[in-house]
CSV table of C-alpha atoms in Angstrom, one decimal:
chain,number,residue,atom,x,y,z
A,183,UNK,CA,69.5,-16.6,-0.3
A,184,UNK,CA,66.9,-18.8,-2.0
A,185,UNK,CA,66.2,-21.4,0.7
A,186,UNK,CA,63.4,-23.2,-1.1
A,187,UNK,CA,64.9,-22.7,-4.6
A,188,UNK,CA,61.7,-21.4,-6.1
A,189,UNK,CA,63.6,-18.5,-7.8
A,190,UNK,CA,61.5,-16.0,-5.8
A,191,UNK,CA,62.5,-13.8,-2.9
A,192,UNK,CA,60.3,-14.9,-0.1
A,193,UNK,CA,59.6,-12.9,3.0
A,194,UNK,CA,61.9,-14.9,5.3
A,195,UNK,CA,64.9,-15.2,3.0
A,196,UNK,CA,67.9,-13.0,3.6
A,197,UNK,CA,68.8,-10.6,0.8
A,198,UNK,CA,70.9,-7.6,-0.1
A,199,UNK,CA,71.8,-5.3,-3.0
A,200,UNK,CA,75.2,-5.1,-4.7
A,201,UNK,CA,77.2,-1.9,-4.7
A,202,UNK,CA,78.3,-0.2,-8.0
A,203,UNK,CA,81.1,-2.7,-8.5
A,204,UNK,CA,78.9,-5.7,-8.0
A,205,UNK,CA,80.3,-6.6,-4.6
A,206,UNK,CA,77.9,-7.5,-1.8
A,207,UNK,CA,77.6,-8.8,1.8
A,208,UNK,CA,74.9,-11.3,2.6
A,209,UNK,CA,74.5,-12.5,6.2
A,210,UNK,CA,72.7,-15.9,6.3
A,211,UNK,CA,71.4,-16.8,9.7
A,212,UNK,CA,72.4,-20.2,11.1
A,213,UNK,CA,68.8,-21.2,11.2
A,214,UNK,CA,69.0,-21.9,7.5
A,215,UNK,CA,71.7,-24.6,8.3
A,216,UNK,CA,68.9,-27.1,8.9
A,217,UNK,CA,71.2,-30.1,9.4
A,218,UNK,CA,73.5,-28.3,11.7
A,219,UNK,CA,76.7,-29.3,10.0
A,220,UNK,CA,78.1,-25.8,9.9
A,221,UNK,CA,77.6,-25.4,6.2
A,222,UNK,CA,74.9,-24.2,3.9
A,223,UNK,CA,74.4,-27.3,1.7
A,224,UNK,CA,72.7,-27.0,-1.7
A,225,UNK,CA,69.6,-28.7,-0.2
A,226,UNK,CA,69.4,-25.7,2.2
A,227,UNK,CA,69.5,-23.1,-0.5
A,228,UNK,CA,71.5,-21.3,-3.1
A,229,UNK,CA,72.5,-17.7,-3.8
A,230,UNK,CA,70.4,-16.0,-6.6
A,231,UNK,CA,71.3,-12.7,-8.1
A,232,UNK,CA,68.9,-10.9,-10.5
A,233,UNK,CA,68.4,-7.6,-12.1
A,234,UNK,CA,70.9,-4.8,-12.2
A,235,UNK,CA,73.0,-3.4,-15.0
A,236,UNK,CA,76.1,-4.7,-16.7
A,237,UNK,CA,78.5,-1.8,-16.2
A,238,UNK,CA,80.6,-2.7,-19.2
A,239,UNK,CA,77.7,-2.7,-21.7
A,240,UNK,CA,75.2,-0.6,-20.0
A,241,UNK,CA,72.6,-3.3,-20.6
A,242,UNK,CA,70.0,-4.6,-18.1
A,243,UNK,CA,70.9,-8.0,-16.8
A,244,UNK,CA,67.9,-10.2,-17.6
A,245,UNK,CA,69.2,-13.6,-16.8
A,246,UNK,CA,69.3,-14.5,-13.1
A,247,UNK,CA,72.5,-16.3,-11.9
A,248,UNK,CA,73.0,-18.8,-9.1
A,249,UNK,CA,75.8,-20.0,-7.0
A,250,UNK,CA,76.5,-22.1,-3.9
A,251,UNK,CA,76.3,-20.2,-0.5
A,252,UNK,CA,80.0,-20.0,0.0
A,253,UNK,CA,80.8,-18.8,-3.6
A,254,UNK,CA,83.1,-15.8,-3.9
A,255,UNK,CA,81.6,-14.9,-7.4
A,256,UNK,CA,78.3,-15.4,-9.1
A,257,UNK,CA,78.1,-15.7,-12.9
A,258,UNK,CA,76.3,-17.8,-15.5
A,259,UNK,CA,79.3,-20.2,-15.2
A,260,UNK,CA,78.5,-20.7,-11.5
A,261,UNK,CA,74.9,-21.3,-12.6
A,262,UNK,CA,76.1,-24.3,-14.7
A,263,UNK,CA,78.2,-25.7,-11.9
A,264,UNK,CA,75.3,-25.2,-9.3
A,265,UNK,CA,72.9,-27.0,-11.6
A,266,UNK,CA,75.2,-30.0,-11.9
A,267,UNK,CA,75.7,-30.1,-8.1
A,268,UNK,CA,71.9,-29.9,-7.7
A,269,UNK,CA,71.7,-32.9,-10.0
A,270,UNK,CA,73.9,-35.0,-7.7
A,271,UNK,CA,77.5,-34.3,-8.6
A,272,UNK,CA,80.1,-33.2,-6.0
A,273,UNK,CA,81.3,-29.6,-6.3
A,274,UNK,CA,84.7,-30.8,-7.6
A,275,UNK,CA,83.0,-33.1,-10.2
A,276,UNK,CA,80.7,-30.4,-11.4
A,277,UNK,CA,83.5,-27.8,-11.6
A,278,UNK,CA,85.7,-30.2,-13.6
A,279,UNK,CA,82.9,-31.0,-16.0
A,280,UNK,CA,82.3,-27.3,-16.7
A,281,UNK,CA,85.9,-26.3,-17.0
A,282,UNK,CA,86.7,-29.3,-19.2
A,283,UNK,CA,83.7,-28.7,-21.5
A,284,UNK,CA,84.5,-25.0,-22.0
A,285,UNK,CA,88.3,-25.4,-22.4
A,286,UNK,CA,89.0,-23.6,-19.1
A,287,UNK,CA,92.1,-24.9,-17.2
A,288,UNK,CA,90.8,-27.6,-14.8
A,289,UNK,CA,92.6,-26.1,-11.8
A,290,UNK,CA,90.3,-23.0,-12.0
A,291,UNK,CA,87.7,-22.8,-9.3
A,292,UNK,CA,84.6,-21.4,-11.0
A,293,UNK,CA,83.1,-20.3,-7.7
A,294,UNK,CA,86.2,-18.3,-6.6
A,295,UNK,CA,87.7,-16.8,-9.7
A,296,UNK,CA,86.6,-13.3,-10.9
A,297,UNK,CA,87.1,-13.7,-14.7
A,298,UNK,CA,87.3,-10.0,-15.4
A,299,UNK,CA,89.7,-9.2,-12.5
A,300,UNK,CA,91.8,-12.2,-13.4
A,301,UNK,CA,92.0,-11.2,-17.0
A,302,UNK,CA,92.9,-7.6,-16.2
A,303,UNK,CA,95.6,-8.9,-13.8
A,304,UNK,CA,97.0,-11.4,-16.4
A,305,UNK,CA,96.2,-14.2,-13.9
A,306,UNK,CA,96.5,-17.7,-15.4
A,307,UNK,CA,93.2,-19.0,-16.7
A,308,UNK,CA,91.6,-15.6,-16.6
A,309,UNK,CA,91.2,-15.0,-20.3
A,310,UNK,CA,89.8,-18.5,-20.9
A,311,UNK,CA,87.3,-18.2,-18.1
A,312,UNK,CA,86.2,-14.7,-19.2
A,313,UNK,CA,85.8,-15.7,-22.8
A,314,UNK,CA,83.8,-18.8,-21.8
A,315,UNK,CA,81.6,-16.7,-19.5
A,316,UNK,CA,80.8,-14.2,-22.2
A,317,UNK,CA,80.0,-16.9,-24.8
A,318,UNK,CA,77.8,-18.8,-22.3
A,319,UNK,CA,76.0,-15.5,-21.5
A,320,UNK,CA,75.4,-15.0,-25.3
A,321,UNK,CA,74.0,-18.5,-25.6
A,322,UNK,CA,71.8,-18.4,-22.5
A,323,UNK,CA,70.4,-14.9,-22.9
A,324,UNK,CA,69.6,-15.3,-26.6
A,325,UNK,CA,68.1,-18.7,-26.2
A,326,UNK,CA,66.0,-17.6,-23.2
A,327,UNK,CA,64.8,-14.6,-25.2
A,328,UNK,CA,63.7,-16.9,-28.0
A,329,UNK,CA,61.8,-19.2,-25.6
A,330,UNK,CA,60.3,-16.2,-23.8
A,331,UNK,CA,58.9,-14.9,-27.2
A,332,UNK,CA,57.6,-18.4,-28.0
A,333,UNK,CA,55.9,-18.9,-24.7
A,334,UNK,CA,54.8,-15.4,-23.8
A,335,UNK,CA,57.0,-15.4,-20.7
A,336,UNK,CA,60.1,-13.6,-19.5
A,337,UNK,CA,63.8,-14.2,-20.2
A,338,UNK,CA,64.2,-14.7,-16.4
A,339,UNK,CA,61.6,-17.4,-16.4
A,340,UNK,CA,63.3,-19.3,-19.3
A,341,UNK,CA,66.8,-19.1,-18.0
A,342,UNK,CA,66.6,-22.3,-15.9
A,343,UNK,CA,65.4,-24.3,-19.0
A,344,UNK,CA,68.4,-23.2,-21.0
A,345,UNK,CA,70.9,-23.8,-18.2
A,346,UNK,CA,69.5,-27.4,-17.8
A,347,UNK,CA,69.8,-28.0,-21.5
A,348,UNK,CA,73.5,-26.8,-21.5
A,349,UNK,CA,74.4,-29.0,-18.5
A,350,UNK,CA,72.7,-32.0,-20.1
A,351,UNK,CA,74.8,-31.4,-23.2
A,352,UNK,CA,77.9,-31.2,-21.1
A,353,UNK,CA,77.1,-34.5,-19.4
A,354,UNK,CA,76.3,-36.3,-22.7
A,355,UNK,CA,79.1,-35.0,-24.9
A,356,UNK,CA,81.7,-33.8,-22.5
A,357,UNK,CA,82.6,-30.8,-24.5
A,358,UNK,CA,81.0,-27.5,-25.7
A,359,UNK,CA,81.9,-25.7,-28.8
A,360,UNK,CA,79.9,-22.5,-28.5
A,361,UNK,CA,80.7,-21.5,-32.1
A,362,UNK,CA,79.4,-24.8,-33.5
A,363,UNK,CA,75.9,-24.2,-35.0
A,364,UNK,CA,75.0,-27.9,-34.9
A,365,UNK,CA,75.7,-28.2,-31.2
A,366,UNK,CA,74.0,-24.9,-30.5
A,367,UNK,CA,70.9,-26.1,-32.3
A,368,UNK,CA,70.9,-29.2,-30.2
A,369,UNK,CA,71.0,-27.1,-27.0
A,370,UNK,CA,68.3,-24.8,-28.3
A,371,UNK,CA,66.1,-27.8,-29.2
A,372,UNK,CA,66.6,-29.3,-25.7
A,373,UNK,CA,65.8,-26.0,-24.0
A,374,UNK,CA,62.6,-25.6,-26.1
A,375,UNK,CA,61.5,-29.1,-25.2
A,376,UNK,CA,62.1,-28.2,-21.5
A,377,UNK,CA,59.9,-25.1,-22.0
A,378,UNK,CA,57.3,-26.8,-24.2
A,379,UNK,CA,58.0,-24.3,-26.9
A,380,UNK,CA,58.1,-24.8,-30.7
A,381,UNK,CA,61.0,-22.9,-32.2
A,382,UNK,CA,61.7,-25.3,-35.1
A,383,UNK,CA,61.3,-22.6,-37.8
A,384,UNK,CA,63.9,-20.2,-36.3
A,385,UNK,CA,66.3,-22.4,-34.3
A,386,UNK,CA,68.9,-22.6,-37.1
A,387,UNK,CA,68.9,-18.8,-37.5
A,388,UNK,CA,69.3,-18.3,-33.8
A,389,UNK,CA,72.1,-20.8,-33.6
A,390,UNK,CA,73.9,-19.0,-36.4
A,391,UNK,CA,73.6,-15.7,-34.7
A,392,UNK,CA,74.9,-17.0,-31.4
A,393,UNK,CA,77.8,-18.8,-33.2
A,394,UNK,CA,78.7,-15.6,-35.1
A,395,UNK,CA,78.8,-13.5,-31.9
A,396,UNK,CA,80.9,-16.2,-30.1
A,397,UNK,CA,83.3,-16.4,-33.0
A,398,UNK,CA,83.8,-12.7,-32.6
A,399,UNK,CA,84.7,-13.3,-28.9
A,400,UNK,CA,87.3,-15.9,-30.0
A,401,UNK,CA,88.7,-13.5,-32.6
A,402,UNK,CA,89.0,-10.8,-30.0
A,403,UNK,CA,91.0,-13.2,-27.7
A,404,UNK,CA,93.3,-14.1,-30.6
A,405,UNK,CA,93.9,-10.5,-31.7
A,406,UNK,CA,93.7,-8.3,-28.6
A,407,UNK,CA,95.7,-7.9,-25.4
A,408,UNK,CA,94.1,-9.1,-22.2
A,409,UNK,CA,93.7,-5.5,-20.9
A,410,UNK,CA,91.5,-4.6,-23.8
A,411,UNK,CA,89.2,-7.6,-23.7
A,412,UNK,CA,86.7,-6.2,-21.4
A,413,UNK,CA,85.9,-3.3,-23.8
A,414,UNK,CA,86.2,-5.6,-26.9
A,415,UNK,CA,83.7,-8.1,-25.4
A,416,UNK,CA,81.3,-5.3,-24.3
A,417,UNK,CA,81.2,-3.9,-27.9
A,418,UNK,CA,80.3,-7.4,-29.2
A,419,UNK,CA,77.6,-7.9,-26.6
A,420,UNK,CA,76.0,-4.5,-27.1
A,421,UNK,CA,74.8,-6.0,-30.4
A,422,UNK,CA,74.3,-9.7,-29.4
A,423,UNK,CA,72.5,-8.9,-26.1
A,424,UNK,CA,70.6,-5.8,-27.1
A,425,UNK,CA,69.2,-5.6,-30.6
A,426,UNK,CA,69.4,-9.4,-31.3
A,427,UNK,CA,67.8,-10.3,-28.0
A,428,UNK,CA,65.1,-7.8,-28.5
A,429,UNK,CA,64.3,-9.2,-31.9
A,430,UNK,CA,64.0,-12.7,-30.5
A,431,UNK,CA,61.3,-11.6,-28.2
A,432,UNK,CA,59.2,-10.1,-30.9
A,433,UNK,CA,56.2,-12.0,-32.1
A,434,UNK,CA,56.8,-11.3,-35.8
A,435,UNK,CA,60.2,-13.0,-35.6
A,436,UNK,CA,62.3,-10.5,-37.6
A,437,UNK,CA,65.8,-11.5,-38.7
A,438,UNK,CA,68.1,-12.1,-35.8
A,439,UNK,CA,71.4,-12.2,-37.7
């Protein structure tokens, strides 16, 4: 529980470790409810999850994710909603903006739907949420890797800059097409500005690589049954989040396509 929202586990902050399935229990003392309203408001802290391994791909999870204290799930989609709430929107407003932008049914509660479980159970909205989550992960991880290489920092340190660029795009345009290279370039440029990084010589190549990976996600949705999507997405991400991400962090800037 990141009470001061500095992205670092401080000595007094409650913490735990997930089990092999990603489930966890985190007991937050009432002392963190500083306004005594019976809730843990965003001003009092957020949940941050970092590290671990994606059990589907076997890859190390390098992008920290955030969620509100009462969230049932924590993904990069909850990071987007949390960022918007932190910017002043209500939870409902932020959830609606993210679901609308990513073509997820607007009755889906990002904080309380497990996209993988919902997809495997043929739950309405599951496939759309799962696909949006994976495409968002491709965008955030690869862009953060690019910025990390350009600034000699880590993917973890650059994640917030990318999340902020995405939510800014959501608020300005109202929609996100994560296979559109032009819109992806705009997000990459904004994230680079946030990070004081110059990626002008490679941003178009990175946008193309992200768009191509995300188009494969859309193709999988169109041509596969829901119960096979977890493995289909994992196969795509083993390439987009392993070799490509590694290339982006290299100083010599090898081809990322």
